[in-house]
mmCIF file of C-alpha atoms in Angstrom:
data_model
loop_
_atom_site.group_PDB
_atom_site.id
_atom_site.type_symbol
_atom_site.label_atom_id
_atom_site.label_comp_id
_atom_site.label_asym_id
_atom_site.label_seq_id
_atom_site.Cartn_x
_atom_site.Cartn_y
_atom_site.Cartn_z
ATOM 1 C CA MET A 309 14.019 -1.807 -1.320
ATOM 2 C CA ASP A 310 12.752 -2.851 2.114
ATOM 3 C CA LEU A 311 9.777 -0.494 1.935
ATOM 4 C CA GLN A 312 8.959 -1.668 -1.580
ATOM 5 C CA ALA A 313 9.177 -5.290 -0.434
ATOM 6 C CA PHE A 314 6.886 -4.513 2.501
ATOM 7 C CA ILE A 315 4.205 -2.886 0.352
ATOM 8 C CA ILE A 316 4.292 -5.585 -2.319
ATOM 9 C CA THR A 317 4.281 -8.472 0.164
ATOM 10 C CA PHE A 318 1.570 -6.862 2.275
ATOM 11 C CA ARG A 319 -0.704 -6.275 -0.702
ATOM 12 C CA GLU A 320 -0.193 -9.643 -2.402
ATOM 13 C CA ALA A 321 -0.375 -11.681 0.814
ATOM 14 C CA LEU A 322 -3.480 -9.833 1.984
ATOM 15 C CA GLU A 323 -5.283 -10.531 -1.287
ATOM 16 C CA ALA A 324 -4.443 -14.234 -1.104
ATOM 17 C CA LEU A 325 -5.411 -14.520 2.572
ATOM 18 C CA LEU A 326 -8.711 -12.731 2.050
ATOM 19 C CA ILE A 327 -9.721 -15.059 -0.776
ATOM 20 C CA VAL A 328 -8.685 -18.161 1.159
ATOM 21 C CA GLY A 329 -10.463 -16.778 4.223
ATOM 22 C CA VAL A 330 -13.681 -16.278 2.268
ATOM 23 C CA ILE A 331 -13.489 -19.878 1.041
ATOM 24 C CA VAL A 332 -12.902 -21.254 4.544
ATOM 25 C CA ALA A 333 -15.646 -19.104 6.069
ATOM 26 C CA TYR A 334 -18.115 -20.194 3.395
ATOM 27 C CA LEU A 335 -17.300 -23.874 3.880
ATOM 28 C CA THR A 336 -17.793 -23.478 7.624
ATOM 29 C CA LYS A 337 -21.118 -21.700 7.108
ATOM 30 C CA MET A 338 -22.309 -24.500 4.815
ATOM 31 C CA ASN A 339 -21.362 -27.143 7.424
ATOM 32 C CA HIS A 340 -18.417 -28.376 5.364
ATOM 33 C CA ALA A 341 -15.660 -27.319 7.746
ATOM 34 C CA HIS A 342 -14.030 -30.729 7.304
ATOM 35 C CA TRP A 343 -12.950 -29.538 3.834
ATOM 36 C CA ASN A 344 -11.037 -26.553 5.193
ATOM 37 C CA LYS A 345 -7.872 -28.590 5.580
ATOM 38 C CA TRP A 346 -7.810 -29.191 1.823
ATOM 39 C CA VAL A 347 -8.053 -25.457 1.180
ATOM 40 C CA TRP A 348 -5.030 -24.819 3.379
ATOM 41 C CA PHE A 349 -3.258 -27.764 1.784
ATOM 42 C CA GLY A 350 -3.708 -26.184 -1.650
ATOM 43 C CA ALA A 351 -2.458 -22.852 -0.300
ATOM 44 C CA PHE A 352 0.596 -24.581 1.189
ATOM 45 C CA LEU A 353 1.397 -26.251 -2.143
ATOM 46 C CA ALA A 354 1.126 -22.868 -3.852
ATOM 47 C CA LEU A 355 3.541 -21.351 -1.334
ATOM 48 C CA VAL A 356 6.071 -24.118 -1.999
ATOM 49 C CA SER A 357 5.619 -23.646 -5.747
ATOM 50 C CA SER A 358 6.204 -19.897 -5.370
ATOM 51 C CA PHE A 359 9.538 -20.525 -3.656
ATOM 52 C CA GLY A 360 10.374 -22.945 -6.455
ATOM 53 C CA ALA A 361 9.534 -20.268 -9.017
ATOM 54 C CA ALA A 362 11.774 -17.823 -7.147
ATOM 55 C CA PHE A 363 14.647 -20.317 -7.250
ATOM 56 C CA LEU A 364 14.236 -20.992 -10.982
ATOM 57 C CA PHE A 365 13.922 -17.298 -11.725
ATOM 58 C CA GLN A 366 17.106 -16.597 -9.770
ATOM 59 C CA VAL A 367 18.949 -19.287 -11.752
ATOM 60 C CA VAL A 368 17.842 -17.665 -15.007
ATOM 61 C CA LEU A 369 18.892 -14.215 -13.810
ATOM 62 C CA THR A 370 22.286 -15.510 -12.710
ATOM 63 C CA GLY A 371 22.765 -17.166 -16.095
ATOM 64 C CA TYR A 372 22.044 -13.925 -17.921
ATOM 65 C CA GLU A 373 24.460 -12.091 -15.640
ATOM 66 C CA MET A 374 27.228 -14.575 -16.428
ATOM 67 C CA MET A 375 26.610 -14.020 -20.139
ATOM 68 C CA GLY A 376 26.877 -10.262 -19.703
ATOM 69 C CA SER A 377 23.251 -9.715 -20.698
ATOM 70 C CA GLN A 378 21.937 -8.663 -17.299
ATOM 71 C CA ASN A 379 21.111 -5.141 -18.470
ATOM 72 C CA TYR A 380 18.805 -6.469 -21.168
ATOM 73 C CA LEU A 381 17.020 -8.630 -18.645
ATOM 74 C CA ARG A 382 17.034 -5.794 -16.138
ATOM 75 C CA PHE A 383 15.049 -3.306 -18.190
ATOM 76 C CA SER A 384 12.814 -6.091 -19.513
ATOM 77 C CA ILE A 385 11.866 -7.079 -15.968
ATOM 78 C CA MET A 386 11.293 -3.446 -15.003
ATOM 79 C CA LEU A 387 8.945 -2.781 -17.908
ATOM 80 C CA ALA A 388 7.157 -6.120 -17.514
ATOM 81 C CA SER A 389 6.730 -5.504 -13.778
ATOM 82 C CA CYS A 390 5.305 -2.065 -14.498
ATOM 83 C CA ALA A 391 2.775 -3.617 -16.880
ATOM 84 C CA LEU A 392 1.908 -6.381 -14.405
ATOM 85 C CA LEU A 393 1.505 -3.929 -11.529
ATOM 86 C CA THR A 394 -0.727 -1.748 -13.688
ATOM 87 C CA HIS A 395 -2.908 -4.709 -14.597
ATOM 88 C CA MET A 396 -3.176 -5.766 -10.958
ATOM 89 C CA ILE A 397 -4.104 -2.250 -9.813
ATOM 90 C CA LEU A 398 -6.815 -1.839 -12.445
ATOM 91 C CA PHE A 399 -8.139 -5.359 -11.871
ATOM 92 C CA MET A 400 -8.510 -4.841 -8.136
ATOM 93 C CA ALA A 401 -10.106 -1.437 -8.717
ATOM 94 C CA LYS A 402 -12.921 -3.180 -10.606
ATOM 95 C CA GLN A 403 -13.699 -5.479 -7.703
ATOM 96 C CA ASN A 404 -16.822 -4.463 -5.813
ATOM 97 C CA ALA A 405 -19.043 -5.639 -3.012
ATOM 98 C CA ALA A 406 -19.992 -8.721 -5.044
ATOM 99 C CA PHE A 407 -16.436 -10.048 -4.748
ATOM 100 C CA GLN A 408 -17.294 -12.326 -1.826
ATOM 101 C CA GLU A 409 -20.413 -13.604 -3.589
ATOM 102 C CA ARG A 410 -18.410 -14.548 -6.679
ATOM 103 C CA VAL A 411 -15.874 -16.480 -4.624
ATOM 104 C CA GLU A 412 -18.654 -18.253 -2.744
ATOM 105 C CA ALA A 413 -20.400 -19.102 -6.017
ATOM 106 C CA LYS A 414 -17.258 -20.810 -7.308
ATOM 107 C CA VAL A 415 -16.857 -22.748 -4.083
ATOM 108 C CA GLY A 416 -20.553 -23.662 -4.181
ATOM 109 C CA ALA A 417 -20.089 -25.139 -7.643
ATOM 110 C CA ILE A 418 -17.141 -27.163 -6.353
ATOM 111 C CA LEU A 419 -19.233 -28.414 -3.424
ATOM 112 C CA THR A 420 -21.972 -29.445 -5.827
ATOM 113 C CA ALA A 421 -19.464 -31.467 -7.828
ATOM 114 C CA GLY A 422 -18.182 -32.949 -4.581
ATOM 115 C CA SER A 423 -14.552 -32.924 -5.733
ATOM 116 C CA ILE A 424 -11.802 -32.381 -3.183
ATOM 117 C CA ALA A 425 -9.274 -32.168 -6.007
ATOM 118 C CA ASN A 426 -11.095 -29.181 -7.516
ATOM 119 C CA LEU A 427 -11.080 -27.417 -4.153
ATOM 120 C CA ILE A 428 -7.337 -27.990 -3.760
ATOM 121 C CA VAL A 429 -6.648 -26.772 -7.300
ATOM 122 C CA HIS A 430 -8.789 -23.667 -6.803
ATOM 123 C CA SER A 431 -7.036 -22.573 -3.612
ATOM 124 C CA TYR A 432 -3.681 -23.536 -5.144
ATOM 125 C CA LEU A 433 -4.156 -21.316 -8.199
ATOM 126 C CA VAL A 434 -5.435 -18.388 -6.139
ATOM 127 C CA VAL A 435 -2.349 -18.324 -3.922
ATOM 128 C CA LEU A 436 0.080 -19.270 -6.699
ATOM 129 C CA ARG A 437 -0.906 -16.248 -8.775
ATOM 130 C CA GLU A 438 -0.105 -13.895 -5.917
ATOM 131 C CA GLY A 439 3.134 -15.739 -5.165
ATOM 132 C CA VAL A 440 4.454 -15.617 -8.725
ATOM 133 C CA GLU A 441 3.559 -11.930 -9.000
ATOM 134 C CA THR A 442 5.495 -11.270 -5.795
ATOM 135 C CA VAL A 443 8.561 -13.092 -7.128
ATOM 136 C CA PHE A 444 8.426 -11.097 -10.351
ATOM 137 C CA PHE A 445 8.123 -7.785 -8.513
ATOM 138 C CA PHE A 446 10.981 -8.731 -6.194
ATOM 139 C CA ALA A 447 13.185 -9.359 -9.222
ATOM 140 C CA ALA A 448 12.402 -5.863 -10.475
ATOM 141 C CA ILE A 449 12.978 -3.940 -7.242
ATOM 142 C CA SER A 450 16.138 -5.844 -6.279
ATOM 143 C CA GLY A 451 17.889 -5.654 -9.629
ATOM 144 C CA GLY A 452 17.693 -9.418 -10.031
ATOM 145 C CA ASP A 453 18.691 -10.438 -6.487
ATOM 146 C CA ILE A 454 15.441 -12.142 -5.495
ATOM 147 C CA GLN A 455 16.954 -13.791 -2.423
ATOM 148 C CA LYS A 456 17.884 -10.400 -1.029
ATOM 149 C CA ALA A 457 14.293 -9.205 -1.357
ATOM 150 C CA LEU A 458 12.842 -12.436 0.048
ATOM 151 C CA THR A 459 15.030 -12.271 3.148
ATOM 152 C CA SER A 460 14.542 -8.543 3.754
ATOM 153 C CA TRP A 461 12.737 -7.270 6.831
ATOM 154 C CA GLY A 462 10.235 -5.568 4.547
ATOM 155 C CA ALA A 463 9.029 -8.871 3.096
ATOM 156 C CA LEU A 464 8.781 -10.451 6.548
ATOM 157 C CA LEU A 465 6.910 -7.526 8.089
ATOM 158 C CA GLY A 466 4.599 -7.313 5.082
ATOM 159 C CA LEU A 467 3.671 -10.971 5.469
ATOM 160 C CA ILE A 468 3.081 -10.577 9.208
ATOM 161 C CA ALA A 469 1.004 -7.419 8.745
ATOM 162 C CA ALA A 470 -1.162 -9.092 6.099
ATOM 163 C CA GLY A 471 -1.729 -12.110 8.339
ATOM 164 C CA VAL A 472 -2.685 -9.985 11.346
ATOM 165 C CA LEU A 473 -5.054 -7.794 9.327
ATOM 166 C CA ALA A 474 -6.743 -10.773 7.686
ATOM 167 C CA TRP A 475 -7.127 -12.490 11.065
ATOM 168 C CA TYR A 476 -8.716 -9.418 12.651
ATOM 169 C CA PHE A 477 -11.002 -8.994 9.668
ATOM 170 C CA PHE A 478 -12.406 -12.523 9.762
ATOM 171 C CA ARG A 479 -12.523 -12.684 13.533
ATOM 172 C CA GLY A 480 -14.618 -9.533 13.515
ATOM 173 C CA ALA A 481 -12.839 -8.297 16.611
ATOM 174 C CA ARG A 482 -12.610 -4.814 15.156
ATOM 175 C CA ARG A 483 -14.218 -2.865 12.386
ATOM 176 C CA ILE A 484 -11.503 -2.628 9.745
ATOM 177 C CA SER A 485 -11.917 -0.682 6.532
ATOM 178 C CA LEU A 486 -10.166 -2.866 3.992
ATOM 179 C CA SER A 487 -11.077 -0.408 1.248
ATOM 180 C CA ALA A 488 -8.979 2.255 2.991
ATOM 181 C CA PHE A 489 -5.982 -0.082 3.102
ATOM 182 C CA PHE A 490 -6.385 -0.998 -0.549
ATOM 183 C CA ARG A 491 -6.713 2.648 -1.572
ATOM 184 C CA ALA A 492 -3.538 3.571 0.302
ATOM 185 C CA THR A 493 -1.537 0.669 -1.093
ATOM 186 C CA THR A 494 -2.902 1.379 -4.572
ATOM 187 C CA VAL A 495 -1.417 4.881 -4.474
ATOM 188 C CA LEU A 496 1.958 3.502 -3.398
ATOM 189 C CA LEU A 497 1.866 0.751 -6.024
ATOM 190 C CA VAL A 498 1.104 3.308 -8.741
ATOM 191 C CA LEU A 499 4.153 5.322 -7.672
ATOM 192 C CA ILE A 500 6.301 2.173 -7.640
ATOM 193 C CA ALA A 501 5.085 1.216 -11.125
ATOM 194 C CA ALA A 502 5.842 4.714 -12.425
ATOM 195 C CA GLY A 503 9.323 4.469 -10.938
ATOM 196 C CA LEU A 504 9.940 1.109 -12.612
ATOM 197 C CA LEU A 505 8.832 2.566 -15.938
ATOM 198 C CA VAL A 506 11.228 5.505 -15.620
ATOM 199 C CA GLN A 507 14.121 3.295 -14.544
ATOM 200 C CA GLY A 508 13.522 0.962 -17.478
ATOM 201 C CA ILE A 509 13.584 3.875 -19.908
ATOM 202 C CA GLY A 510 16.745 5.204 -18.272
ATOM 203 C CA VAL A 511 18.529 1.860 -18.633
ATOM 204 C CA MET A 512 17.571 1.638 -22.310
ATOM 205 C CA GLN A 513 18.859 5.162 -22.931
ATOM 206 C CA ASP A 514 22.120 4.371 -21.135
ATOM 207 C CA MET A 515 22.501 1.316 -23.380
ATOM 208 C CA LYS A 516 21.822 3.480 -26.469
ATOM 209 C CA LEU A 517 18.830 1.327 -27.347
ATOM 210 C CA ILE A 518 16.597 4.378 -27.585
ATOM 211 C CA GLY A 519 17.478 7.990 -28.189
ATOM 212 C CA SER A 520 15.956 11.255 -27.067
ATOM 213 C CA LEU A 521 14.157 14.157 -28.676
ATOM 214 C CA TYR A 522 16.181 16.556 -26.554
ATOM 215 C CA ARG A 523 19.948 16.442 -26.927
ATOM 216 C CA THR A 524 22.871 18.633 -25.970
ATOM 217 C CA PRO A 525 24.935 20.432 -28.633
ATOM 218 C CA GLY A 526 27.436 17.591 -28.296
ATOM 219 C CA GLY A 527 24.807 15.006 -29.241
ATOM 220 C CA GLU A 528 24.345 13.525 -25.767
ATOM 221 C CA ILE A 529 20.939 12.920 -24.197
ATOM 222 C CA GLY A 530 19.964 16.194 -22.543
ATOM 223 C CA GLU A 531 18.665 16.831 -19.039
ATOM 224 C CA ILE A 532 15.524 18.924 -18.793
ATOM 225 C CA TYR A 533 16.612 19.973 -15.293
ATOM 226 C CA ASN A 534 19.227 19.073 -12.705
ATOM 227 C CA ILE A 535 18.377 19.210 -9.003
ATOM 228 C CA THR A 536 21.487 17.580 -7.610
ATOM 229 C CA TRP A 537 21.793 20.667 -5.409
ATOM 230 C CA LEU A 538 18.505 19.692 -3.789
ATOM 231 C CA MET A 539 18.845 15.917 -3.415
ATOM 232 C CA PRO A 540 21.388 13.706 -5.199
ATOM 233 C CA GLU A 541 20.045 10.310 -6.172
ATOM 234 C CA HIS A 542 23.101 8.503 -4.790
ATOM 235 C CA PRO A 543 25.754 9.202 -2.113
ATOM 236 C CA GLN A 544 28.406 9.067 -4.851
ATOM 237 C CA ASP A 545 26.637 11.880 -6.687
ATOM 238 C CA GLU A 546 26.672 13.867 -3.457
ATOM 239 C CA ILE A 547 30.442 13.426 -3.188
ATOM 240 C CA HIS A 548 30.920 14.605 -6.773
ATOM 241 C CA TYR A 549 28.675 17.621 -6.193
ATOM 242 C CA ILE A 550 30.614 18.672 -3.083
ATOM 243 C CA ARG A 551 33.901 18.218 -4.954
ATOM 244 C CA ASP A 552 32.760 20.304 -7.928
ATOM 245 C CA THR A 553 30.946 23.117 -6.100
ATOM 246 C CA GLY A 554 32.345 23.092 -2.578
ATOM 247 C CA GLU A 555 28.787 23.074 -1.212
ATOM 248 C CA LYS A 556 26.578 20.421 0.301
ATOM 249 C CA PRO A 557 23.170 19.596 -1.187
ATOM 250 C CA LEU A 558 20.115 20.423 0.895
ATOM 251 C CA ILE A 559 19.136 16.749 1.266
ATOM 252 C CA SER A 560 21.620 13.927 1.667
ATOM 253 C CA GLY A 561 22.262 11.365 -1.038
ATOM 254 C CA GLN A 562 21.316 8.680 1.501
ATOM 255 C CA VAL A 563 17.758 9.983 1.287
ATOM 256 C CA GLY A 564 18.001 10.289 -2.482
ATOM 257 C CA ILE A 565 18.980 6.660 -2.942
ATOM 258 C CA PHE A 566 15.914 5.650 -0.930
ATOM 259 C CA PHE A 567 13.589 7.669 -3.169
ATOM 260 C CA LYS A 568 15.334 6.358 -6.278
ATOM 261 C CA ALA A 569 14.835 2.765 -5.186
ATOM 262 C CA PHE A 570 11.284 3.357 -3.994
ATOM 263 C CA LEU A 571 9.842 5.815 -6.515
ATOM 264 C CA GLY A 572 12.361 5.900 -9.351
ATOM 265 C CA TYR A 573 13.567 9.391 -8.426
ATOM 266 C CA THR A 574 16.210 10.868 -10.712
ATOM 267 C CA GLN A 575 18.102 14.103 -10.204
ATOM 268 C CA ALA A 576 18.521 14.850 -13.915
ATOM 269 C CA PRO A 577 15.783 13.184 -15.988
ATOM 270 C CA SER A 578 15.697 13.073 -19.743
ATOM 271 C CA LEU A 579 12.686 14.366 -21.619
ATOM 272 C CA GLU A 580 11.382 10.828 -22.112
ATOM 273 C CA GLU A 581 11.781 9.897 -18.442
ATOM 274 C CA PHE A 582 10.000 13.043 -17.285
ATOM 275 C CA ALA A 583 7.171 12.682 -19.802
ATOM 276 C CA ALA A 584 6.691 8.951 -19.166
ATOM 277 C CA TYR A 585 6.488 9.442 -15.396
ATOM 278 C CA TRP A 586 3.843 12.146 -15.421
ATOM 279 C CA LEU A 587 1.862 10.708 -18.320
ATOM 280 C CA TYR A 588 1.679 7.389 -16.497
ATOM 281 C CA LEU A 589 0.457 9.027 -13.284
ATOM 282 C CA LEU A 590 -2.106 11.085 -15.195
ATOM 283 C CA THR A 591 -3.356 8.048 -17.103
ATOM 284 C CA MET A 592 -3.718 5.980 -13.936
ATOM 285 C CA TYR A 593 -5.536 8.822 -12.204
ATOM 286 C CA VAL A 594 -8.042 9.038 -15.052
ATOM 287 C CA LEU A 595 -8.553 5.269 -15.187
ATOM 288 C CA LEU A 596 -9.000 4.915 -11.433
ATOM 289 C CA THR A 597 -11.358 7.877 -10.985
ATOM 290 C CA ARG A 598 -13.335 7.869 -14.221
ATOM 291 C CA ARG A 599 -16.202 5.558 -13.226
ATOM 292 C CA PRO A 600 -17.181 7.252 -9.947
ATOM 293 C CA LYS A 601 -17.306 10.643 -11.656
ATOM 294 C CA GLU A 602 -19.463 9.342 -14.480
ATOM 295 C CA ALA A 603 -21.783 7.714 -11.971
ATOM 296 C CA GLY A 604 -22.044 11.003 -10.094
ATOM 297 C CA ARG A 605 -22.930 12.913 -13.240
ATOM 298 C CA LEU A 606 -25.629 10.423 -14.138
ATOM 299 C CA ALA A 607 -27.058 10.340 -10.652
ATOM 300 C CA GLU A 608 -27.474 14.078 -10.191
ATOM 301 C CA PRO A 609 -28.313 16.722 -12.837
ATOM 302 C CA THR A 610 -26.119 19.757 -13.192
ATOM 303 C CA GLU A 611 -27.174 23.213 -12.021
ATOM 304 C CA ALA A 612 -28.053 24.231 -15.567
ATOM 305 C CA ALA A 613 -30.190 21.159 -16.124
ATOM 306 C CA ARG A 614 -31.946 21.186 -12.744
ATOM 307 C CA PRO A 615 -34.682 23.768 -13.700
ATOM 308 C CA VAL A 616 -35.473 21.785 -16.825
ATOM 309 C CA ALA A 617 -35.659 18.591 -14.817
ATOM 310 C CA GLN A 618 -37.968 20.237 -12.284
ATOM 311 C CA ALA A 619 -40.215 21.509 -15.064
ATOM 312 C CA VAL A 620 -40.413 18.061 -16.603
ATOM 313 C CA VAL A 621 -41.220 16.555 -13.216
ATOM 314 C CA GLY A 622 -43.881 19.223 -12.658
ATOM 315 C CA ARG A 623 -45.516 18.576 -16.010
ATOM 316 C CA THR A 624 -45.375 14.849 -15.414
ATOM 317 C CA THR A 625 -46.986 15.252 -11.992
ATOM 318 C CA ALA A 626 -49.716 17.517 -13.372
ATOM 319 C CA ALA A 627 -50.436 15.117 -16.191
ATOM 320 C CA SER A 628 -50.600 12.224 -13.759
ATOM 321 C CA THR A 629 -53.022 14.172 -11.520
ATOM 322 C CA ALA A 630 -55.252 15.087 -14.453
ATOM 323 C CA THR A 631 -55.278 11.522 -15.671
ATOM 324 C CA SER A 632 -56.162 10.260 -12.211
ATOM 325 C CA THR A 633 -59.013 12.803 -11.890
ATOM 326 C CA SER A 634 -60.412 11.850 -15.289
ATOM 327 C CA GLN A 635 -60.301 8.184 -14.397
ATOM 328 C CA LYS A 636 -62.149 8.825 -11.124
ATOM 329 C CA ALA A 637 -64.839 10.882 -12.888
ATOM 330 C CA ALA A 638 -65.342 8.188 -15.502
ATOM 331 C CA ALA A 639 -65.611 5.562 -12.798
ATOM 332 C CA SER A 640 -68.235 7.625 -10.932
ATOM 333 C CA ALA A 641 -70.307 8.102 -14.091
ATOM 334 C CA THR A 642 -70.235 4.405 -14.806
ATOM 335 C CA ALA A 643 -71.295 3.615 -11.262
ATOM 336 C CA ALA A 644 -74.189 6.093 -11.517
ATOM 337 C CA GLN A 645 -75.483 4.474 -14.671
ATOM 338 C CA ASP A 646 -75.283 1.025 -13.156
ATOM 339 C CA ASN A 647 -76.980 2.063 -9.897
ATOM 340 C CA PRO A 648 -79.439 4.974 -10.335
ATOM 341 C CA ARG A 649 -80.681 4.690 -6.730
ATOM 342 C CA ALA A 650 -77.215 5.170 -5.337
ATOM 343 C CA SER A 651 -76.787 8.124 -7.669
ATOM 344 C CA ALA A 652 -80.002 9.722 -6.424
ATOM 345 C CA TRP A 653 -79.031 9.353 -2.782
ATOM 346 C CA SER A 654 -75.646 10.890 -3.506
#
């Protein structure tokens, strides 16, 4: 959970800090640095509101647990978090070099209106969105114990790392490729989202809310494979495996529980869990790589089409040359008619 908390906090905090940093830098450039304090004030209010949202969310989760309905809320949060993570990943993938210009345009409109309240609200909403998303993701990765995720070293280190990176970026002390960081964290977030999806499906199958297309002769949900011998998903499963076979698995269950918490690893997946995991990864790969490939195909003709393109270019060039020659000849004839003396001398 600590690594998940680090990645989520790092990504969400970095996005919020970059947007706030762009606003502050733009205000300073436009000689309105005296408004920067209101930007930070709005960000501070959003941070307080995020902690308030975490508290209220924890109260709701505790109430469901007391009513014995925590499993229903558990898989609901997992599936909702998967959907929210997917939306965030695809949204950020669409951002381009014009991102800073769009933020500055919004701030410019606020400056034109001359409203401090609008500036506070804008910075407040920007940071609040990231804060609420973080709380929601923490609820999913911690099984409902948001306080545990908030106080983990992963969340603290993620916040510190985001602050340091944002500071270096705006100070310009070093050349930092933010796109490389976002690409790396995007891959990890996709894996986390896939894991949440699989865990949600697993919980629903355990609760008999959904069935399976593949069942054992006894009617139980079947396993398409079982690799407990390689890496159990929990230390307890490792103990059972040693008891039943007298052998130790190749990789400890302590490692397995880490991969289960981080990536949704399961030692014996059902058909639906296996299919959902790989279909999700394939779908995200297509969505995240489709546009660059299409742009590449449009920008450069294929090998088969290149001779045709060259022929068309050649014909176009020849036609242009012929047209230019004809125009020059016509111009010379006209000049000769208008000035016979010049024509005779030539």
